[in-house]
Amino acid sequence: MMAFTAMMEGGEYGDSLNFFGVYRIGSAMSRISVTGGTGKFKNACGFAEIRSLIPAGQHVTDGAETLLRITVHLTY
């Protein structure tokens, strides 16, 4: 289970997106929900696809240190 807020910096205002869902470490891709946000993302909803980016030469990921690529799909 994961819940986090991604904060965007820059511009006049600080904007953020809130996420909640289950990230499966062994899975090629997991989807989690966008549960709202602030600023220009107020009342945003949608989902995010999370994929682990495994460095060359690394065959196992234990989740302790993992680089993630998060692709966000939003509706307003």
N, CA, C and O atoms as a Tripos MOL2 file, in Angstrom:
@<TRIPOS>MOLECULE
protein
  304   303    76     0     0
PROTEIN
NO_CHARGES

@<TRIPOS>ATOM
      1 N           0.8540   -1.1640    0.0000 N.3       1 MET1
      2 CA          0.0000    0.0000    0.0000 C.3       1 MET1
      3 C           0.9020    1.2300    0.0000 C.2       1 MET1
      4 O           1.9030    1.2750    0.7140 O.2       1 MET1
      5 N           0.5470    2.2020   -0.7870 N.am      2 MET2
      6 CA          1.2910    3.4620   -0.7750 C.3       2 MET2
      7 C           0.3270    4.6250   -0.8860 C.2       2 MET2
      8 O          -0.6900    4.5560   -1.5760 O.2       2 MET2
      9 N           0.6720    5.6870   -0.1940 N.am      3 ALA3
     10 CA         -0.0580    6.9490   -0.2610 C.3       3 ALA3
     11 C           0.9920    8.0390   -0.2170 C.2       3 ALA3
     12 O           1.8330    8.0610    0.6820 O.2       3 ALA3
     13 N           0.9490    8.9570   -1.1940 N.am      4 PHE4
     14 CA          1.9360   10.0340   -1.2120 C.3       4 PHE4
     15 C           1.3920   11.2390   -1.9520 C.2       4 PHE4
     16 O           0.4060   11.1500   -2.6840 O.2       4 PHE4
     17 N           2.0480   12.3590   -1.7480 N.am      5 THR5
     18 CA          1.7270   13.6070   -2.4290 C.3       5 THR5
     19 C           2.9320   14.0360   -3.2370 C.2       5 THR5
     20 O           4.0390   14.1260   -2.7070 O.2       5 THR5
     21 N           2.7240   14.3020   -4.5230 N.am      6 ALA6
     22 CA          3.7810   14.8210   -5.3920 C.3       6 ALA6
     23 C           3.5820   16.3250   -5.5110 C.2       6 ALA6
     24 O           2.5270   16.7870   -5.9460 O.2       6 ALA6
     25 N           4.5990   17.0850   -5.1230 N.am      7 MET7
     26 CA          4.5080   18.5460   -5.1480 C.3       7 MET7
     27 C           5.3170   19.0880   -6.3220 C.2       7 MET7
     28 O           6.4900   18.7500   -6.4820 O.2       7 MET7
     29 N           4.6880   19.9310   -7.1450 N.am      8 MET8
     30 CA          5.3420   20.5650   -8.2780 C.3       8 MET8
     31 C           5.7790   21.9620   -7.8680 C.2       8 MET8
     32 O           4.9980   22.7330   -7.3100 O.2       8 MET8
     33 N           7.0220   22.2740   -8.1480 N.am      9 GLU9
     34 CA          7.5360   23.6000   -7.8220 C.3       9 GLU9
     35 C           7.6740   24.4150   -9.0920 C.2       9 GLU9
     36 O           7.7460   23.8750  -10.1950 O.2       9 GLU9
     37 N           7.7100   25.7190   -8.9150 N.am     10 GLY10
     38 CA          7.8430   26.6030  -10.0530 C.3      10 GLY10
     39 C           6.5480   27.3490  -10.2910 C.2      10 GLY10
     40 O           5.4750   26.9240   -9.8610 O.2      10 GLY10
     41 N           6.6650   28.4470  -10.9690 N.am     11 GLY11
     42 CA          5.4810   29.2490  -11.2030 C.3      11 GLY11
     43 C           5.1090   30.0270   -9.9590 C.2      11 GLY11
     44 O           5.8450   30.0430   -8.9730 O.2      11 GLY11
     45 N           3.9640   30.6660  -10.0180 N.am     12 GLU12
     46 CA          3.5210   31.5200   -8.9220 C.3      12 GLU12
     47 C           2.9950   30.7220   -7.7300 C.2      12 GLU12
     48 O           3.1480   31.1420   -6.5830 O.2      12 GLU12
     49 N           2.3780   29.5730   -8.0010 N.am     13 TYR13
     50 CA          1.7530   28.7970   -6.9340 C.3      13 TYR13
     51 C           2.3620   27.3990   -6.8890 C.2      13 TYR13
     52 O           2.8830   26.9030   -7.8870 O.2      13 TYR13
     53 N           2.2870   26.7710   -5.7170 N.am     14 GLY14
     54 CA          2.6920   25.3750   -5.5870 C.3      14 GLY14
     55 C           1.4960   24.4790   -5.8450 C.2      14 GLY14
     56 O           0.4410   24.6630   -5.2370 O.2      14 GLY14
     57 N           1.6430   23.5280   -6.7240 N.am     15 ASP15
     58 CA          0.5690   22.6000   -7.0530 C.3      15 ASP15
     59 C           0.9800   21.2070   -6.5890 C.2      15 ASP15
     60 O           2.1690   20.9060   -6.4940 O.2      15 ASP15
     61 N          -0.0040   20.3590   -6.3010 N.am     16 SER16
     62 CA          0.3130   19.0060   -5.8640 C.3      16 SER16
     63 C          -0.7480   18.0240   -6.3450 C.2      16 SER16
     64 O          -1.8730   18.4080   -6.6660 O.2      16 SER16
     65 N          -0.3650   16.7440   -6.3870 N.am     17 LEU17
     66 CA         -1.2750   15.6460   -6.6910 C.3      17 LEU17
     67 C          -1.1780   14.6200   -5.5730 C.2      17 LEU17
     68 O          -0.0900   14.3550   -5.0610 O.2      17 LEU17
     69 N          -2.3140   14.0420   -5.1930 N.am     18 ASN18
     70 CA         -2.3580   13.0130   -4.1510 C.3      18 ASN18
     71 C          -2.6120   11.6540   -4.7930 C.2      18 ASN18
     72 O          -3.4360   11.5260   -5.6990 O.2      18 ASN18
     73 N          -1.8900   10.6370   -4.3120 N.am     19 PHE19
     74 CA         -1.9750    9.2840   -4.8600 C.3      19 PHE19
     75 C          -2.2610    8.2870   -3.7450 C.2      19 PHE19
     76 O          -1.8560    8.4860   -2.6000 O.2      19 PHE19
     77 N          -2.9760    7.1930   -4.0980 N.am     20 PHE20
     78 CA         -3.2500    6.1350   -3.1330 C.3      20 PHE20
     79 C          -3.4790    4.8330   -3.8910 C.2      20 PHE20
     80 O          -4.1940    4.8140   -4.8930 O.2      20 PHE20
     81 N          -2.8750    3.7490   -3.4170 N.am     21 GLY21
     82 CA         -3.1070    2.4520   -4.0370 C.3      21 GLY21
     83 C          -2.0830    1.4290   -3.6220 C.2      21 GLY21
     84 O          -1.2940    1.6460   -2.7020 O.2      21 GLY21
     85 N          -2.1070    0.2980   -4.3210 N.am     22 VAL22
     86 CA         -1.2050   -0.8130   -4.0330 C.3      22 VAL22
     87 C          -0.1480   -0.8790   -5.1250 C.2      22 VAL22
     88 O          -0.4660   -1.0210   -6.3060 O.2      22 VAL22
     89 N           1.1190   -0.7730   -4.7170 N.am     23 TYR23
     90 CA          2.2530   -0.9360   -5.6310 C.3      23 TYR23
     91 C           2.8230   -2.3300   -5.4100 C.2      23 TYR23
     92 O           3.2700   -2.6560   -4.3100 O.2      23 TYR23
     93 N           2.8070   -3.1510   -6.4520 N.am     24 ARG24
     94 CA          3.3100   -4.5240   -6.3660 C.3      24 ARG24
     95 C           4.7480   -4.5490   -6.8550 C.2      24 ARG24
     96 O           5.0100   -4.3380   -8.0390 O.2      24 ARG24
     97 N           5.6780   -4.8040   -5.9480 N.am     25 ILE25
     98 CA          7.1070   -4.7470   -6.2690 C.3      25 ILE25
     99 C           7.4790   -5.7190   -7.3790 C.2      25 ILE25
    100 O           8.2440   -5.3510   -8.2700 O.2      25 ILE25
    101 N           6.9700   -6.9410   -7.3590 N.am     26 GLY26
    102 CA          7.3430   -7.9390   -8.3520 C.3      26 GLY26
    103 C           6.6390   -7.7890   -9.6880 C.2      26 GLY26
    104 O           6.9800   -8.4950  -10.6370 O.2      26 GLY26
    105 N           5.6810   -6.9040   -9.7910 N.am     27 SER27
    106 CA          4.8820   -6.7340  -11.0010 C.3      27 SER27
    107 C           5.5710   -5.7950  -11.9890 C.2      27 SER27
    108 O           6.2920   -4.8810  -11.5880 O.2      27 SER27
    109 N           5.3430   -6.0270  -13.2870 N.am     28 ALA28
    110 CA          5.9150   -5.1430  -14.3080 C.3      28 ALA28
    111 C           5.3010   -3.7500  -14.2390 C.2      28 ALA28
    112 O           5.9810   -2.7570  -14.4990 O.2      28 ALA28
    113 N           4.0110   -3.6710  -13.8860 N.am     29 MET29
    114 CA          3.3350   -2.3870  -13.7870 C.3      29 MET29
    115 C           2.2160   -2.4720  -12.7560 C.2      29 MET29
    116 O           1.5210   -3.4840  -12.6680 O.2      29 MET29
    117 N           2.0460   -1.4100  -11.9820 N.am     30 SER30
    118 CA          0.9450   -1.2900  -11.0280 C.3      30 SER30
    119 C           0.1980    0.0010  -11.3240 C.2      30 SER30
    120 O           0.7800    0.9660  -11.8210 O.2      30 SER30
    121 N          -1.0830    0.0130  -11.0190 N.am     31 ARG31
    122 CA         -1.8840    1.2370  -11.1580 C.3      31 ARG31
    123 C          -2.3760    1.6640   -9.7910 C.2      31 ARG31
    124 O          -2.8340    0.8460   -8.9940 O.2      31 ARG31
    125 N          -2.2720    2.9840   -9.5280 N.am     32 ILE32
    126 CA         -2.7940    3.5530   -8.2930 C.3      32 ILE32
    127 C          -3.7030    4.7190   -8.6570 C.2      32 ILE32
    128 O          -3.6370    5.2390   -9.7710 O.2      32 ILE32
    129 N          -4.5410    5.1250   -7.7310 N.am     33 SER33
    130 CA         -5.5210    6.1890   -7.9650 C.3      33 SER33
    131 C          -4.9500    7.5640   -7.6690 C.2      33 SER33
    132 O          -4.1450    7.7340   -6.7530 O.2      33 SER33
    133 N          -5.3790    8.5470   -8.4610 N.am     34 VAL34
    134 CA         -5.1520    9.9560   -8.1390 C.3      34 VAL34
    135 C          -6.3740   10.3830   -7.3430 C.2      34 VAL34
    136 O          -7.5010   10.2810   -7.8270 O.2      34 VAL34
    137 N          -6.1550   10.8630   -6.1230 N.am     35 THR35
    138 CA         -7.2750   11.1470   -5.2200 C.3      35 THR35
    139 C          -7.4930   12.6340   -4.9830 C.2      35 THR35
    140 O          -8.1650   13.0050   -4.0210 O.2      35 THR35
    141 N          -6.9470   13.4870   -5.8280 N.am     36 GLY36
    142 CA         -7.1410   14.9260   -5.6760 C.3      36 GLY36
    143 C          -5.8340   15.6670   -5.7910 C.2      36 GLY36
    144 O          -4.8150   15.1050   -6.1930 O.2      36 GLY36
    145 N          -5.8720   16.9320   -5.4350 N.am     37 GLY37
    146 CA         -4.6740   17.7530   -5.5070 C.3      37 GLY37
    147 C          -4.9700   19.1710   -5.0800 C.2      37 GLY37
    148 O          -6.0520   19.4790   -4.5780 O.2      37 GLY37
    149 N          -3.9830   20.0320   -5.2910 N.am     38 THR38
    150 CA         -4.1280   21.4470   -4.9600 C.3      38 THR38
    151 C          -3.7220   22.2900   -6.1560 C.2      38 THR38
    152 O          -3.1390   21.7860   -7.1160 O.2      38 THR38
    153 N          -4.0380   23.5880   -6.0900 N.am     39 GLY39
    154 CA         -3.6800   24.4990   -7.1780 C.3      39 GLY39
    155 C          -4.4100   24.1390   -8.4510 C.2      39 GLY39
    156 O          -5.6200   23.9130   -8.4310 O.2      39 GLY39
    157 N          -3.6880   24.0820   -9.5640 N.am     40 LYS40
    158 CA         -4.3390   23.7650  -10.8370 C.3      40 LYS40
    159 C          -4.7890   22.3100  -10.9200 C.2      40 LYS40
    160 O          -5.4970   21.9390  -11.8570 O.2      40 LYS40
    161 N          -4.3880   21.4720   -9.9480 N.am     41 PHE41
    162 CA         -4.8260   20.0820   -9.9020 C.3      41 PHE41
    163 C          -5.9620   19.8550   -8.9040 C.2      41 PHE41
    164 O          -6.2640   18.7130   -8.5590 O.2      41 PHE41
    165 N          -6.5910   20.9390   -8.4390 N.am     42 LYS42
    166 CA         -7.7030   20.8160   -7.4930 C.3      42 LYS42
    167 C          -8.8120   19.9710   -8.1140 C.2      42 LYS42
    168 O          -9.1930   20.1860   -9.2650 O.2      42 LYS42
    169 N          -9.3260   19.0120   -7.3500 N.am     43 ASN43
    170 CA        -10.3900   18.0950   -7.7790 C.3      43 ASN43
    171 C          -9.9770   17.1660   -8.9170 C.2      43 ASN43
    172 O         -10.8350   16.5930   -9.5870 O.2      43 ASN43
    173 N          -8.6800   17.0130   -9.1410 N.am     44 ALA44
    174 CA         -8.2170   16.1070  -10.1910 C.3      44 ALA44
    175 C          -8.5050   14.6670   -9.7940 C.2      44 ALA44
    176 O          -8.4630   14.3130   -8.6160 O.2      44 ALA44
    177 N          -8.7940   13.8490  -10.7880 N.am     45 CYS45
    178 CA         -8.9330   12.4160  -10.5450 C.3      45 CYS45
    179 C          -8.3550   11.6870  -11.7420 C.2      45 CYS45
    180 O          -8.1960   12.2600  -12.8200 O.2      45 CYS45
    181 N          -8.0490   10.4460  -11.5440 N.am     46 GLY46
    182 CA         -7.4390    9.6550  -12.5960 C.3      46 GLY46
    183 C          -6.6430    8.5190  -11.9920 C.2      46 GLY46
    184 O          -6.9550    8.0340  -10.9050 O.2      46 GLY46
    185 N          -5.6050    8.0970  -12.7100 N.am     47 PHE47
    186 CA         -4.7700    7.0170  -12.2120 C.3      47 PHE47
    187 C          -3.3350    7.2390  -12.6630 C.2      47 PHE47
    188 O          -3.0590    8.0340  -13.5610 O.2      47 PHE47
    189 N          -2.4320    6.5160  -12.0170 N.am     48 ALA48
    190 CA         -1.0150    6.5750  -12.3590 C.3      48 ALA48
    191 C          -0.5120    5.1580  -12.5830 C.2      48 ALA48
    192 O          -0.8660    4.2410  -11.8420 O.2      48 ALA48
    193 N           0.3160    4.9820  -13.6090 N.am     49 GLU49
    194 CA          0.9690    3.7060  -13.8640 C.3      49 GLU49
    195 C           2.3830    3.7890  -13.3010 C.2      49 GLU49
    196 O           3.1280    4.7170  -13.6150 O.2      49 GLU49
    197 N           2.7470    2.8240  -12.4740 N.am     50 ILE50
    198 CA          4.0680    2.8110  -11.8520 C.3      50 ILE50
    199 C           4.8450    1.6190  -12.3820 C.2      50 ILE50
    200 O           4.3740    0.4830  -12.3270 O.2      50 ILE50
    201 N           6.0400    1.8860  -12.8960 N.am     51 ARG51
    202 CA          6.9290    0.8360  -13.3940 C.3      51 ARG51
    203 C           8.2850    0.9760  -12.7200 C.2      51 ARG51
    204 O           8.7810    2.0860  -12.5320 O.2      51 ARG51
    205 N           8.8790   -0.1530  -12.3580 N.am     52 SER52
    206 CA         10.2270   -0.1490  -11.7900 C.3      52 SER52
    207 C          11.2340   -0.0600  -12.9240 C.2      52 SER52
    208 O          11.1060   -0.7580  -13.9300 O.2      52 SER52
    209 N          12.2290    0.7930  -12.7650 N.am     53 LEU53
    210 CA         13.3230    0.8930  -13.7270 C.3      53 LEU53
    211 C          14.5300    0.2030  -13.1010 C.2      53 LEU53
    212 O          15.1700    0.7440  -12.2000 O.2      53 LEU53
    213 N          14.8320   -0.9890  -13.5860 N.am     54 ILE54
    214 CA         15.9090   -1.7880  -13.0120 C.3      54 ILE54
    215 C          17.1970   -1.5060  -13.7790 C.2      54 ILE54
    216 O          17.2340   -1.6800  -14.9970 O.2      54 ILE54
    217 N          18.2650   -1.0690  -13.0840 N.am     55 PRO55
    218 CA         19.5390   -0.7730  -13.7460 C.3      55 PRO55
    219 C          20.1350   -2.0190  -14.3980 C.2      55 PRO55
    220 O          19.8750   -3.1410  -13.9640 O.2      55 PRO55
    221 N          20.9390   -1.8110  -15.4440 N.am     56 ALA56
    222 CA         21.6180   -2.9170  -16.1150 C.3      56 ALA56
    223 C          22.4990   -3.6570  -15.1140 C.2      56 ALA56
    224 O          23.2010   -3.0320  -14.3190 O.2      56 ALA56
    225 N          22.4640   -4.9670  -15.1510 N.am     57 GLY57
    226 CA         23.2700   -5.7720  -14.2470 C.3      57 GLY57
    227 C          22.5790   -6.1220  -12.9450 C.2      57 GLY57
    228 O          23.0610   -6.9830  -12.2090 O.2      57 GLY57
    229 N          21.4630   -5.4780  -12.6390 N.am     58 GLN58
    230 CA         20.7130   -5.7940  -11.4170 C.3      58 GLN58
    231 C          19.5660   -6.7150  -11.8000 C.2      58 GLN58
    232 O          18.7480   -6.3720  -12.6530 O.2      58 GLN58
    233 N          19.5050   -7.8760  -11.1760 N.am     59 HIS59
    234 CA         18.4920   -8.8650  -11.5470 C.3      59 HIS59
    235 C          17.3560   -8.9580  -10.5430 C.2      59 HIS59
    236 O          16.2870   -9.4780  -10.8640 O.2      59 HIS59
    237 N          17.5730   -8.4590   -9.3280 N.am     60 VAL60
    238 CA         16.5630   -8.5510   -8.2760 C.3      60 VAL60
    239 C          16.3740   -7.1780   -7.6550 C.2      60 VAL60
    240 O          17.3450   -6.4570   -7.4280 O.2      60 VAL60
    241 N          15.1370   -6.8160   -7.3810 N.am     61 THR61
    242 CA         14.8570   -5.5780   -6.6570 C.3      61 THR61
    243 C          14.1360   -5.9310   -5.3660 C.2      61 THR61
    244 O          13.1530   -6.6720   -5.3780 O.2      61 THR61
    245 N          14.6240   -5.4030   -4.2590 N.am     62 ASP62
    246 CA         14.0070   -5.7130   -2.9710 C.3      62 ASP62
    247 C          13.0780   -4.6070   -2.4950 C.2      62 ASP62
    248 O          12.4710   -4.7280   -1.4310 O.2      62 ASP62
    249 N          12.9580   -3.5340   -3.2630 N.am     63 GLY63
    250 CA         12.0610   -2.4510   -2.8970 C.3      63 GLY63
    251 C          12.6840   -1.4120   -1.9920 C.2      63 GLY63
    252 O          12.1020   -0.3470   -1.7890 O.2      63 GLY63
    253 N          13.8710   -1.6980   -1.4360 N.am     64 ALA64
    254 CA         14.5040   -0.7390   -0.5330 C.3      64 ALA64
    255 C          14.9720    0.4960   -1.2930 C.2      64 ALA64
    256 O          14.7400    1.6240   -0.8590 O.2      64 ALA64
    257 N          15.6260    0.2840   -2.4180 N.am     65 GLU65
    258 CA         16.0530    1.3830   -3.2850 C.3      65 GLU65
    259 C          15.6710    1.0250   -4.7070 C.2      65 GLU65
    260 O          16.3280    0.2050   -5.3490 O.2      65 GLU65
    261 N          14.6170    1.6360   -5.1900 N.am     66 THR66
    262 CA         14.1220    1.3350   -6.5230 C.3      66 THR66
    263 C          13.7530    2.6300   -7.2220 C.2      66 THR66
    264 O          13.0680    3.4770   -6.6490 O.2      66 THR66
    265 N          14.2060    2.7850   -8.4590 N.am     67 LEU67
    266 CA         13.8450    3.9370   -9.2740 C.3      67 LEU67
    267 C          12.5110    3.6320   -9.9520 C.2      67 LEU67
    268 O          12.3610    2.5920  -10.5930 O.2      67 LEU67
    269 N          11.5470    4.5360   -9.8100 N.am     68 LEU68
    270 CA         10.2120    4.3290  -10.3590 C.3      68 LEU68
    271 C           9.9160    5.3350  -11.4630 C.2      68 LEU68
    272 O          10.2860    6.5040  -11.3630 O.2      68 LEU68
    273 N           9.2480    4.8740  -12.5140 N.am     69 ARG69
    274 CA          8.7140    5.7740  -13.5410 C.3      69 ARG69
    275 C           7.2060    5.8210  -13.3260 C.2      69 ARG69
    276 O           6.5300    4.7930  -13.3690 O.2      69 ARG69
    277 N           6.6880    7.0200  -13.0960 N.am     70 ILE70
    278 CA          5.2640    7.1960  -12.8180 C.3      70 ILE70
    279 C           4.6470    8.0130  -13.9490 C.2      70 ILE70
    280 O           5.0250    9.1630  -14.1710 O.2      70 ILE70
    281 N           3.6950    7.4130  -14.6620 N.am     71 THR71
    282 CA          2.9640    8.0760  -15.7350 C.3      71 THR71
    283 C           1.5580    8.3670  -15.2240 C.2      71 THR71
    284 O           0.8420    7.4530  -14.8140 O.2      71 THR71
    285 N           1.1630    9.6380  -15.2500 N.am     72 VAL72
    286 CA         -0.1060   10.0590  -14.6560 C.3      72 VAL72
    287 C          -1.1130   10.3910  -15.7520 C.2      72 VAL72
    288 O          -0.7910   11.0900  -16.7130 O.2      72 VAL72
    289 N          -2.3350    9.8830  -15.5980 N.am     73 HIS73
    290 CA         -3.4510   10.1490  -16.5100 C.3      73 HIS73
    291 C          -4.5360   10.8470  -15.6960 C.2      73 HIS73
    292 O          -5.0630   10.2710  -14.7450 O.2      73 HIS73
    293 N          -4.8750   12.0900  -16.0660 N.am     74 LEU74
    294 CA         -5.8070   12.9030  -15.2770 C.3      74 LEU74
    295 C          -7.0540   13.2740  -16.0570 C.2      74 LEU74
    296 O          -7.0330   13.3840  -17.2830 O.2      74 LEU74
    297 N          -8.1590   13.4680  -15.3080 N.am     75 THR75
    298 CA         -9.3670   14.0950  -15.8340 C.3      75 THR75
    299 C          -9.7680   15.1850  -14.8520 C.2      75 THR75
    300 O          -9.4720   15.0910  -13.6610 O.2      75 THR75
    301 N         -10.4370   16.2090  -15.3430 N.am     76 TYR76
    302 CA        -10.8680   17.3150  -14.4890 C.3      76 TYR76
    303 C         -12.3680   17.3990  -14.4960 C.2      76 TYR76
    304 O         -12.9410   18.2670  -13.8370 O.2      76 TYR76
@<TRIPOS>BOND
     1     1     2 1
     2     2     3 1
     3     3     4 2
     4     3     5 am
     5     5     6 1
     6     6     7 1
     7     7     8 2
     8     7     9 am
     9     9    10 1
    10    10    11 1
    11    11    12 2
    12    11    13 am
    13    13    14 1
    14    14    15 1
    15    15    16 2
    16    15    17 am
    17    17    18 1
    18    18    19 1
    19    19    20 2
    20    19    21 am
    21    21    22 1
    22    22    23 1
    23    23    24 2
    24    23    25 am
    25    25    26 1
    26    26    27 1
    27    27    28 2
    28    27    29 am
    29    29    30 1
    30    30    31 1
    31    31    32 2
    32    31    33 am
    33    33    34 1
    34    34    35 1
    35    35    36 2
    36    35    37 am
    37    37    38 1
    38    38    39 1
    39    39    40 2
    40    39    41 am
    41    41    42 1
    42    42    43 1
    43    43    44 2
    44    43    45 am
    45    45    46 1
    46    46    47 1
    47    47    48 2
    48    47    49 am
    49    49    50 1
    50    50    51 1
    51    51    52 2
    52    51    53 am
    53    53    54 1
    54    54    55 1
    55    55    56 2
    56    55    57 am
    57    57    58 1
    58    58    59 1
    59    59    60 2
    60    59    61 am
    61    61    62 1
    62    62    63 1
    63    63    64 2
    64    63    65 am
    65    65    66 1
    66    66    67 1
    67    67    68 2
    68    67    69 am
    69    69    70 1
    70    70    71 1
    71    71    72 2
    72    71    73 am
    73    73    74 1
    74    74    75 1
    75    75    76 2
    76    75    77 am
    77    77    78 1
    78    78    79 1
    79    79    80 2
    80    79    81 am
    81    81    82 1
    82    82    83 1
    83    83    84 2
    84    83    85 am
    85    85    86 1
    86    86    87 1
    87    87    88 2
    88    87    89 am
    89    89    90 1
    90    90    91 1
    91    91    92 2
    92    91    93 am
    93    93    94 1
    94    94    95 1
    95    95    96 2
    96    95    97 am
    97    97    98 1
    98    98    99 1
    99    99   100 2
   100    99   101 am
   101   101   102 1
   102   102   103 1
   103   103   104 2
   104   103   105 am
   105   105   106 1
   106   106   107 1
   107   107   108 2
   108   107   109 am
   109   109   110 1
   110   110   111 1
   111   111   112 2
   112   111   113 am
   113   113   114 1
   114   114   115 1
   115   115   116 2
   116   115   117 am
   117   117   118 1
   118   118   119 1
   119   119   120 2
   120   119   121 am
   121   121   122 1
   122   122   123 1
   123   123   124 2
   124   123   125 am
   125   125   126 1
   126   126   127 1
   127   127   128 2
   128   127   129 am
   129   129   130 1
   130   130   131 1
   131   131   132 2
   132   131   133 am
   133   133   134 1
   134   134   135 1
   135   135   136 2
   136   135   137 am
   137   137   138 1
   138   138   139 1
   139   139   140 2
   140   139   141 am
   141   141   142 1
   142   142   143 1
   143   143   144 2
   144   143   145 am
   145   145   146 1
   146   146   147 1
   147   147   148 2
   148   147   149 am
   149   149   150 1
   150   150   151 1
   151   151   152 2
   152   151   153 am
   153   153   154 1
   154   154   155 1
   155   155   156 2
   156   155   157 am
   157   157   158 1
   158   158   159 1
   159   159   160 2
   160   159   161 am
   161   161   162 1
   162   162   163 1
   163   163   164 2
   164   163   165 am
   165   165   166 1
   166   166   167 1
   167   167   168 2
   168   167   169 am
   169   169   170 1
   170   170   171 1
   171   171   172 2
   172   171   173 am
   173   173   174 1
   174   174   175 1
   175   175   176 2
   176   175   177 am
   177   177   178 1
   178   178   179 1
   179   179   180 2
   180   179   181 am
   181   181   182 1
   182   182   183 1
   183   183   184 2
   184   183   185 am
   185   185   186 1
   186   186   187 1
   187   187   188 2
   188   187   189 am
   189   189   190 1
   190   190   191 1
   191   191   192 2
   192   191   193 am
   193   193   194 1
   194   194   195 1
   195   195   196 2
   196   195   197 am
   197   197   198 1
   198   198   199 1
   199   199   200 2
   200   199   201 am
   201   201   202 1
   202   202   203 1
   203   203   204 2
   204   203   205 am
   205   205   206 1
   206   206   207 1
   207   207   208 2
   208   207   209 am
   209   209   210 1
   210   210   211 1
   211   211   212 2
   212   211   213 am
   213   213   214 1
   214   214   215 1
   215   215   216 2
   216   215   217 am
   217   217   218 1
   218   218   219 1
   219   219   220 2
   220   219   221 am
   221   221   222 1
   222   222   223 1
   223   223   224 2
   224   223   225 am
   225   225   226 1
   226   226   227 1
   227   227   228 2
   228   227   229 am
   229   229   230 1
   230   230   231 1
   231   231   232 2
   232   231   233 am
   233   233   234 1
   234   234   235 1
   235   235   236 2
   236   235   237 am
   237   237   238 1
   238   238   239 1
   239   239   240 2
   240   239   241 am
   241   241   242 1
   242   242   243 1
   243   243   244 2
   244   243   245 am
   245   245   246 1
   246   246   247 1
   247   247   248 2
   248   247   249 am
   249   249   250 1
   250   250   251 1
   251   251   252 2
   252   251   253 am
   253   253   254 1
   254   254   255 1
   255   255   256 2
   256   255   257 am
   257   257   258 1
   258   258   259 1
   259   259   260 2
   260   259   261 am
   261   261   262 1
   262   262   263 1
   263   263   264 2
   264   263   265 am
   265   265   266 1
   266   266   267 1
   267   267   268 2
   268   267   269 am
   269   269   270 1
   270   270   271 1
   271   271   272 2
   272   271   273 am
   273   273   274 1
   274   274   275 1
   275   275   276 2
   276   275   277 am
   277   277   278 1
   278   278   279 1
   279   279   280 2
   280   279   281 am
   281   281   282 1
   282   282   283 1
   283   283   284 2
   284   283   285 am
   285   285   286 1
   286   286   287 1
   287   287   288 2
   288   287   289 am
   289   289   290 1
   290   290   291 1
   291   291   292 2
   292   291   293 am
   293   293   294 1
   294   294   295 1
   295   295   296 2
   296   295   297 am
   297   297   298 1
   298   298   299 1
   299   299   300 2
   300   299   301 am
   301   301   302 1
   302   302   303 1
   303   303   304 2
@<TRIPOS>SUBSTRUCTURE
     1 MET1         2 RESIDUE 1 A MET
     2 MET2         6 RESIDUE 1 A MET
     3 ALA3        10 RESIDUE 1 A ALA
     4 PHE4        14 RESIDUE 1 A PHE
     5 THR5        18 RESIDUE 1 A THR
     6 ALA6        22 RESIDUE 1 A ALA
     7 MET7        26 RESIDUE 1 A MET
     8 MET8        30 RESIDUE 1 A MET
     9 GLU9        34 RESIDUE 1 A GLU
    10 GLY10       38 RESIDUE 1 A GLY
    11 GLY11       42 RESIDUE 1 A GLY
    12 GLU12       46 RESIDUE 1 A GLU
    13 TYR13       50 RESIDUE 1 A TYR
    14 GLY14       54 RESIDUE 1 A GLY
    15 ASP15       58 RESIDUE 1 A ASP
    16 SER16       62 RESIDUE 1 A SER
    17 LEU17       66 RESIDUE 1 A LEU
    18 ASN18       70 RESIDUE 1 A ASN
    19 PHE19       74 RESIDUE 1 A PHE
    20 PHE20       78 RESIDUE 1 A PHE
    21 GLY21       82 RESIDUE 1 A GLY
    22 VAL22       86 RESIDUE 1 A VAL
    23 TYR23       90 RESIDUE 1 A TYR
    24 ARG24       94 RESIDUE 1 A ARG
    25 ILE25       98 RESIDUE 1 A ILE
    26 GLY26      102 RESIDUE 1 A GLY
    27 SER27      106 RESIDUE 1 A SER
    28 ALA28      110 RESIDUE 1 A ALA
    29 MET29      114 RESIDUE 1 A MET
    30 SER30      118 RESIDUE 1 A SER
    31 ARG31      122 RESIDUE 1 A ARG
    32 ILE32      126 RESIDUE 1 A ILE
    33 SER33      130 RESIDUE 1 A SER
    34 VAL34      134 RESIDUE 1 A VAL
    35 THR35      138 RESIDUE 1 A THR
    36 GLY36      142 RESIDUE 1 A GLY
    37 GLY37      146 RESIDUE 1 A GLY
    38 THR38      150 RESIDUE 1 A THR
    39 GLY39      154 RESIDUE 1 A GLY
    40 LYS40      158 RESIDUE 1 A LYS
    41 PHE41      162 RESIDUE 1 A PHE
    42 LYS42      166 RESIDUE 1 A LYS
    43 ASN43      170 RESIDUE 1 A ASN
    44 ALA44      174 RESIDUE 1 A ALA
    45 CYS45      178 RESIDUE 1 A CYS
    46 GLY46      182 RESIDUE 1 A GLY
    47 PHE47      186 RESIDUE 1 A PHE
    48 ALA48      190 RESIDUE 1 A ALA
    49 GLU49      194 RESIDUE 1 A GLU
    50 ILE50      198 RESIDUE 1 A ILE
    51 ARG51      202 RESIDUE 1 A ARG
    52 SER52      206 RESIDUE 1 A SER
    53 LEU53      210 RESIDUE 1 A LEU
    54 ILE54      214 RESIDUE 1 A ILE
    55 PRO55      218 RESIDUE 1 A PRO
    56 ALA56      222 RESIDUE 1 A ALA
    57 GLY57      226 RESIDUE 1 A GLY
    58 GLN58      230 RESIDUE 1 A GLN
    59 HIS59      234 RESIDUE 1 A HIS
    60 VAL60      238 RESIDUE 1 A VAL
    61 THR61      242 RESIDUE 1 A THR
    62 ASP62      246 RESIDUE 1 A ASP
    63 GLY63      250 RESIDUE 1 A GLY
    64 ALA64      254 RESIDUE 1 A ALA
    65 GLU65      258 RESIDUE 1 A GLU
    66 THR66      262 RESIDUE 1 A THR
    67 LEU67      266 RESIDUE 1 A LEU
    68 LEU68      270 RESIDUE 1 A LEU
    69 ARG69      274 RESIDUE 1 A ARG
    70 ILE70      278 RESIDUE 1 A ILE
    71 THR71      282 RESIDUE 1 A THR
    72 VAL72      286 RESIDUE 1 A VAL
    73 HIS73      290 RESIDUE 1 A HIS
    74 LEU74      294 RESIDUE 1 A LEU
    75 THR75      298 RESIDUE 1 A THR
    76 TYR76      302 RESIDUE 1 A TYR
